[in-house]
Amino acid sequence: MLSRKLILIPLLMVAFACTKDQSKQAGDSTKVINKKDTAKKVKLPPQKNYKRIVTIGKSITQIVFELGVGNKVVAVDRRTSHDSLPQVGYGRVLRSKLVMKHEPDLVLSDIKGSPEEKMNNILAEGVDYVRYNNPPNIDSTKALVKKIALRLNKKTAGEKIIQRLDSTLRLIPTMKKNRKDTVKVMYVLARGTNILVAGHKTAGEAIIQLAIAKNAADVLAIEGMRRLTPVMMQQANPDYILMSNKSWDSIGDKMFEMPVLFDSRARRMGRIIHLDEEALLGFGLDAPQTAIELCKKLYQ
């Protein structure tokens, strides 16, 4: 009898251990399931049927109209007027009362166009007010399209816009054709005698790269916009100098007299390109077409 008890005790211990192990495994499995159930979900914007929209910023206005919601826009900012629509201010001259005069239920703006104080004043009136970062490159333009499309319940229309952007972007390499070289381009911002050069992480660099060129300022290892010196120009030695029409007009006849522009291949060969500033730096829906135009000037 004693021997039977001695045999049963180990068996019971093994059975208990197996039961405990199975229980532990079940507990781990439950934790995994709970983890999935409690995973943080992406917060989507509220789906509302907006009827009166104010848009502030050229890219914002472009996107809203391309999404097919232009009939709901009751006012735009002064810098990006659209047909006969009423205009509100932009940036420092934006007035909360002028925006509210149009009785919007939604205001969409880029950050530069809407000071936080003005936004808060309008939010206090119960109006949805959304600010977006100004797109500094084509990827951020696509992201902006997606965000606004979701806000306006136009996801499919947003996807079609992005497809059109990608289709235009695929044309850019054909502008270069058989050219195997890659030209160096320096983007400069001029306001009178004050000249800045675009380094890394700038819209100037992004448009140069989109046109399949190299930012001549790479060799300077600078970030953002920096004051250009004759030494920096000599080190960078760009094949082309790129600037906006606004910068070109600011310099005027002094363009070929300024020491800071002297010592470069671009200056010696008269290779200075100037295009619309908003088209170059705004990265709206027309950015791919601007890159095509720039690419043609660089390689054809």
CSV table of N, CA and C in Angstrom, one decimal, residues 59-119:
chain,number,residue,atom,x,y,z
A,59,SER,N,-1.5,76.3,-51.4
A,59,SER,CA,-1.5,74.8,-51.6
A,59,SER,C,-2.9,74.3,-51.0
A,60,ILE,N,-3.3,74.8,-49.9
A,60,ILE,CA,-4.5,74.4,-49.3
A,60,ILE,C,-5.7,74.6,-50.2
A,61,THR,N,-5.8,75.8,-50.8
A,61,THR,CA,-6.8,76.2,-51.7
A,61,THR,C,-6.8,75.3,-52.9
A,62,GLN,N,-5.6,75.1,-53.5
A,62,GLN,CA,-5.5,74.2,-54.7
A,62,GLN,C,-6.1,72.8,-54.4
A,63,ILE,N,-5.7,72.2,-53.3
A,63,ILE,CA,-6.1,70.9,-52.9
A,63,ILE,C,-7.6,70.8,-52.7
A,64,VAL,N,-8.2,71.8,-52.0
A,64,VAL,CA,-9.6,71.7,-51.7
A,64,VAL,C,-10.4,71.8,-53.1
A,65,PHE,N,-10.0,72.6,-54.0
A,65,PHE,CA,-10.7,72.7,-55.3
A,65,PHE,C,-10.5,71.4,-56.1
A,66,GLU,N,-9.3,70.9,-56.1
A,66,GLU,CA,-9.0,69.7,-56.8
A,66,GLU,C,-9.8,68.5,-56.3
A,67,LEU,N,-10.1,68.5,-55.0
A,67,LEU,CA,-10.9,67.5,-54.4
A,67,LEU,C,-12.4,67.6,-54.7
A,68,GLY,N,-12.8,68.7,-55.4
A,68,GLY,CA,-14.1,68.8,-55.9
A,68,GLY,C,-15.0,69.5,-54.8
A,69,VAL,N,-14.4,70.2,-53.9
A,69,VAL,CA,-15.2,70.8,-52.8
A,69,VAL,C,-15.1,72.4,-53.0
A,70,GLY,N,-14.7,72.8,-54.1
A,70,GLY,CA,-14.6,74.3,-54.3
A,70,GLY,C,-15.9,75.0,-54.2
A,71,ASN,N,-17.0,74.4,-54.4
A,71,ASN,CA,-18.3,75.0,-54.3
A,71,ASN,C,-18.7,75.4,-52.9
A,72,LYS,N,-17.9,74.8,-51.9
A,72,LYS,CA,-18.2,75.1,-50.5
A,72,LYS,C,-17.3,76.2,-50.0
A,73,VAL,N,-16.3,76.6,-50.7
A,73,VAL,CA,-15.3,77.6,-50.3
A,73,VAL,C,-16.0,79.0,-50.4
A,74,VAL,N,-16.1,79.7,-49.3
A,74,VAL,CA,-16.7,81.0,-49.2
A,74,VAL,C,-15.7,82.2,-49.2
A,75,ALA,N,-14.5,81.9,-48.9
A,75,ALA,CA,-13.4,82.9,-48.9
A,75,ALA,C,-12.1,82.3,-49.0
A,76,VAL,N,-11.1,83.0,-49.5
A,76,VAL,CA,-9.7,82.6,-49.6
A,76,VAL,C,-8.8,83.7,-49.1
A,77,ASP,N,-7.5,83.4,-48.9
A,77,ASP,CA,-6.6,84.4,-48.4
A,77,ASP,C,-6.2,85.3,-49.6
A,78,ARG,N,-5.7,86.5,-49.3
A,78,ARG,CA,-5.4,87.5,-50.3
A,78,ARG,C,-4.2,87.1,-51.2
A,79,ARG,N,-3.3,86.3,-50.7
A,79,ARG,CA,-2.1,85.9,-51.5
A,79,ARG,C,-2.5,84.9,-52.6
A,80,THR,N,-3.6,84.2,-52.4
A,80,THR,CA,-4.0,83.2,-53.3
A,80,THR,C,-5.4,83.3,-53.7
A,81,SER,N,-5.8,84.5,-54.2
A,81,SER,CA,-7.2,84.8,-54.6
A,81,SER,C,-7.6,83.9,-55.7
A,82,HIS,N,-8.9,83.6,-55.6
A,82,HIS,CA,-9.5,82.6,-56.6
A,82,HIS,C,-10.7,83.2,-57.2
A,83,ASP,N,-10.6,83.5,-58.5
A,83,ASP,CA,-11.8,84.1,-59.2
A,83,ASP,C,-12.4,85.3,-58.4
A,84,SER,N,-13.7,85.2,-58.2
A,84,SER,CA,-14.3,86.4,-57.5
A,84,SER,C,-14.6,86.1,-56.1
A,85,LEU,N,-14.0,85.2,-55.5
A,85,LEU,CA,-14.3,84.9,-54.0
A,85,LEU,C,-13.8,86.0,-53.2
A,86,PRO,N,-14.5,86.3,-52.1
A,86,PRO,CA,-14.0,87.2,-51.1
A,86,PRO,C,-12.6,86.8,-50.5
A,87,GLN,N,-11.9,87.8,-50.1
A,87,GLN,CA,-10.5,87.5,-49.6
A,87,GLN,C,-10.4,87.9,-48.1
A,88,VAL,N,-9.6,87.1,-47.4
A,88,VAL,CA,-9.3,87.4,-46.0
A,88,VAL,C,-7.8,87.6,-46.0
A,89,GLY,N,-7.2,87.9,-44.8
A,89,GLY,CA,-5.8,88.2,-44.7
A,89,GLY,C,-5.0,86.9,-44.7
A,90,TYR,N,-3.7,87.1,-44.6
A,90,TYR,CA,-2.7,86.0,-44.5
A,90,TYR,C,-1.6,86.4,-43.5
A,91,GLY,N,-1.3,85.5,-42.6
A,91,GLY,CA,-0.3,85.8,-41.6
A,91,GLY,C,-0.6,86.9,-40.7
A,92,ARG,N,0.3,87.9,-40.6
A,92,ARG,CA,0.1,89.0,-39.7
A,92,ARG,C,-1.2,89.9,-40.0
A,93,VAL,N,-1.6,89.9,-41.2
A,93,VAL,CA,-2.7,90.7,-41.6
A,93,VAL,C,-4.1,90.0,-41.5
A,94,LEU,N,-4.0,88.7,-41.1
A,94,LEU,CA,-5.3,87.9,-41.0
A,94,LEU,C,-6.1,88.5,-39.8
A,95,ARG,N,-7.4,88.7,-40.1
A,95,ARG,CA,-8.3,89.2,-39.0
A,95,ARG,C,-9.4,88.3,-38.7
A,96,SER,N,-9.5,87.9,-37.4
A,96,SER,CA,-10.5,87.0,-37.0
A,96,SER,C,-11.9,87.4,-37.4
A,97,LYS,N,-12.2,88.7,-37.3
A,97,LYS,CA,-13.6,89.2,-37.6
A,97,LYS,C,-13.9,89.1,-39.1
A,98,LEU,N,-12.8,89.3,-39.9
A,98,LEU,CA,-13.1,89.2,-41.3
A,98,LEU,C,-13.3,87.7,-41.7
A,99,VAL,N,-12.7,86.8,-41.1
A,99,VAL,CA,-12.9,85.4,-41.4
A,99,VAL,C,-14.4,85.0,-40.9
A,100,MET,N,-14.7,85.4,-39.7
A,100,MET,CA,-16.0,85.1,-39.2
A,100,MET,C,-17.2,85.8,-39.9
A,101,LYS,N,-16.9,86.8,-40.6
A,101,LYS,CA,-17.9,87.5,-41.4
A,101,LYS,C,-18.5,86.6,-42.5
A,102,HIS,N,-17.7,85.6,-42.9
A,102,HIS,CA,-18.2,84.7,-43.9
A,102,HIS,C,-18.9,83.4,-43.3
A,103,GLU,N,-19.1,83.4,-42.0
A,103,GLU,CA,-19.8,82.4,-41.3
A,103,GLU,C,-19.3,81.0,-41.7
A,104,PRO,N,-18.0,80.7,-41.6
A,104,PRO,CA,-17.5,79.3,-42.0
A,104,PRO,C,-17.8,78.3,-40.9
A,105,ASP,N,-18.0,77.1,-41.2
A,105,ASP,CA,-18.0,76.0,-40.2
A,105,ASP,C,-16.7,75.2,-40.2
A,106,LEU,N,-15.8,75.6,-41.2
A,106,LEU,CA,-14.4,75.0,-41.2
A,106,LEU,C,-13.5,76.0,-41.8
A,107,VAL,N,-12.3,76.2,-41.2
A,107,VAL,CA,-11.2,76.9,-41.8
A,107,VAL,C,-10.0,76.0,-41.9
A,108,LEU,N,-9.4,76.0,-43.1
A,108,LEU,CA,-8.3,75.2,-43.4
A,108,LEU,C,-7.1,76.1,-43.8
A,109,SER,N,-6.0,76.0,-43.1
A,109,SER,CA,-4.9,76.9,-43.3
A,109,SER,C,-3.5,76.3,-43.2
A,110,ASP,N,-2.5,76.9,-43.9
A,110,ASP,CA,-1.2,76.5,-43.6
A,110,ASP,C,-0.7,77.3,-42.3
A,111,ILE,N,0.3,76.8,-41.7
A,111,ILE,CA,0.7,77.4,-40.4
A,111,ILE,C,1.2,78.9,-40.6
A,112,LYS,N,1.9,79.2,-41.7
A,112,LYS,CA,2.4,80.5,-41.9
A,112,LYS,C,1.2,81.5,-42.1
A,113,GLY,N,0.1,81.0,-42.6
A,113,GLY,CA,-1.0,81.9,-42.8
A,113,GLY,C,-1.9,82.2,-41.6
A,114,SER,N,-1.7,81.5,-40.6
A,114,SER,CA,-2.6,81.6,-39.4
A,114,SER,C,-1.9,81.7,-38.1
A,115,PRO,N,-1.7,82.9,-37.6
A,115,PRO,CA,-1.1,83.0,-36.2
A,115,PRO,C,-2.0,82.3,-35.2
A,116,GLU,N,-1.4,81.7,-34.2
A,116,GLU,CA,-2.1,80.9,-33.2
A,116,GLU,C,-3.2,81.7,-32.5
A,117,GLU,N,-2.9,82.9,-32.2
A,117,GLU,CA,-3.9,83.7,-31.5
A,117,GLU,C,-5.2,83.9,-32.3
A,118,LYS,N,-5.0,84.1,-33.6
A,118,LYS,CA,-6.2,84.3,-34.5
A,118,LYS,C,-7.0,83.0,-34.6
A,119,MET,N,-6.2,81.9,-34.7
A,119,MET,CA,-6.9,80.6,-34.8
A,119,MET,C,-7.7,80.3,-33.5
